[in-house]
mmCIF file of C-alpha atoms in Angstrom:
data_model
loop_
_atom_site.group_PDB
_atom_site.id
_atom_site.type_symbol
_atom_site.label_atom_id
_atom_site.label_comp_id
_atom_site.label_asym_id
_atom_site.label_seq_id
_atom_site.Cartn_x
_atom_site.Cartn_y
_atom_site.Cartn_z
ATOM 1 C CA UNK A 1 -32.781 -48.794 -77.632
ATOM 2 C CA UNK A 2 -34.026 -46.329 -75.444
ATOM 3 C CA UNK A 3 -34.506 -47.242 -71.432
ATOM 4 C CA UNK A 4 -38.452 -46.691 -69.819
ATOM 5 C CA UNK A 5 -38.897 -45.482 -66.412
ATOM 6 C CA UNK A 6 -40.924 -47.398 -64.525
ATOM 7 C CA UNK A 7 -44.181 -45.041 -62.675
ATOM 8 C CA UNK A 8 -44.287 -46.285 -58.634
ATOM 9 C CA UNK A 9 -47.350 -45.571 -57.530
ATOM 10 C CA UNK A 10 -47.240 -43.034 -54.406
ATOM 11 C CA UNK A 11 -48.169 -43.530 -50.612
ATOM 12 C CA UNK A 12 -51.080 -41.583 -50.921
ATOM 13 C CA UNK A 13 -52.613 -43.933 -53.624
ATOM 14 C CA UNK A 14 -51.536 -47.003 -52.096
ATOM 15 C CA UNK A 15 -53.296 -45.653 -48.638
ATOM 16 C CA UNK A 16 -56.318 -44.725 -50.348
ATOM 17 C CA UNK A 17 -56.713 -48.575 -52.169
ATOM 18 C CA UNK A 18 -55.634 -49.879 -48.372
ATOM 19 C CA UNK A 19 -58.327 -48.088 -46.682
ATOM 20 C CA UNK A 20 -60.953 -49.208 -49.328
ATOM 21 C CA UNK A 21 -60.032 -52.608 -48.018
ATOM 22 C CA UNK A 22 -62.670 -55.037 -45.885
ATOM 23 C CA UNK A 23 -61.110 -57.905 -43.639
ATOM 24 C CA UNK A 24 -63.055 -60.764 -43.720
ATOM 25 C CA UNK A 25 -62.204 -64.689 -41.638
ATOM 26 C CA UNK A 26 -61.785 -67.042 -44.005
ATOM 27 C CA UNK A 27 -60.687 -69.887 -41.429
ATOM 28 C CA UNK A 28 -59.370 -72.133 -40.345
ATOM 29 C CA UNK A 29 -61.007 -71.173 -37.283
ATOM 30 C CA UNK A 30 -58.673 -72.640 -34.999
ATOM 31 C CA UNK A 31 -55.889 -71.488 -37.006
ATOM 32 C CA UNK A 32 -53.929 -69.324 -34.191
ATOM 33 C CA UNK A 33 -53.669 -65.921 -33.480
ATOM 34 C CA UNK A 34 -51.517 -63.561 -35.641
ATOM 35 C CA UNK A 35 -50.174 -60.648 -33.612
ATOM 36 C CA UNK A 36 -48.889 -58.469 -36.474
ATOM 37 C CA UNK A 37 -49.336 -57.989 -40.461
ATOM 38 C CA UNK A 38 -47.207 -56.236 -43.019
ATOM 39 C CA UNK A 39 -47.509 -55.613 -46.464
ATOM 40 C CA UNK A 40 -44.653 -55.052 -49.218
ATOM 41 C CA UNK A 41 -45.389 -52.140 -51.335
ATOM 42 C CA UNK A 42 -43.022 -52.931 -53.990
ATOM 43 C CA UNK A 43 -44.705 -56.255 -54.397
ATOM 44 C CA UNK A 44 -48.482 -56.609 -53.971
ATOM 45 C CA UNK A 45 -48.495 -60.085 -53.647
ATOM 46 C CA UNK A 46 -46.072 -60.018 -50.570
ATOM 47 C CA UNK A 47 -47.310 -60.369 -46.982
ATOM 48 C CA UNK A 48 -45.687 -61.280 -43.688
ATOM 49 C CA UNK A 49 -47.507 -62.115 -40.342
ATOM 50 C CA UNK A 50 -46.248 -62.787 -36.970
ATOM 51 C CA UNK A 51 -48.300 -65.880 -34.812
ATOM 52 C CA UNK A 52 -48.668 -65.383 -31.091
ATOM 53 C CA UNK A 53 -47.562 -68.992 -30.707
ATOM 54 C CA UNK A 54 -44.716 -67.705 -32.725
ATOM 55 C CA UNK A 55 -42.982 -67.810 -36.117
ATOM 56 C CA UNK A 56 -42.869 -65.145 -38.609
ATOM 57 C CA UNK A 57 -44.750 -66.350 -41.995
ATOM 58 C CA UNK A 58 -43.864 -64.695 -45.746
ATOM 59 C CA UNK A 59 -46.013 -65.123 -48.854
ATOM 60 C CA UNK A 60 -45.257 -64.026 -52.222
ATOM 61 C CA UNK A 61 -48.163 -65.403 -53.778
ATOM 62 C CA UNK A 62 -50.768 -63.485 -52.525
ATOM 63 C CA UNK A 63 -51.561 -65.874 -49.633
ATOM 64 C CA UNK A 64 -52.158 -69.015 -51.301
ATOM 65 C CA UNK A 65 -48.806 -70.592 -49.769
ATOM 66 C CA UNK A 66 -47.077 -69.488 -46.675
#
């Protein structure tokens, strides 16, 4: 059985995709301030954020649960 290679998108194509995104407020309106957000290039469903009140939060399902 032959092994197959997995293609990984280039950083340029990922940056182009990210540039097309538009941020929008989905609430809650008093949920607290976020001071930093980062995504995981190897997993498009994983994000981290740092809250102003403290704590680092992670989602691995695109933001449904943190």
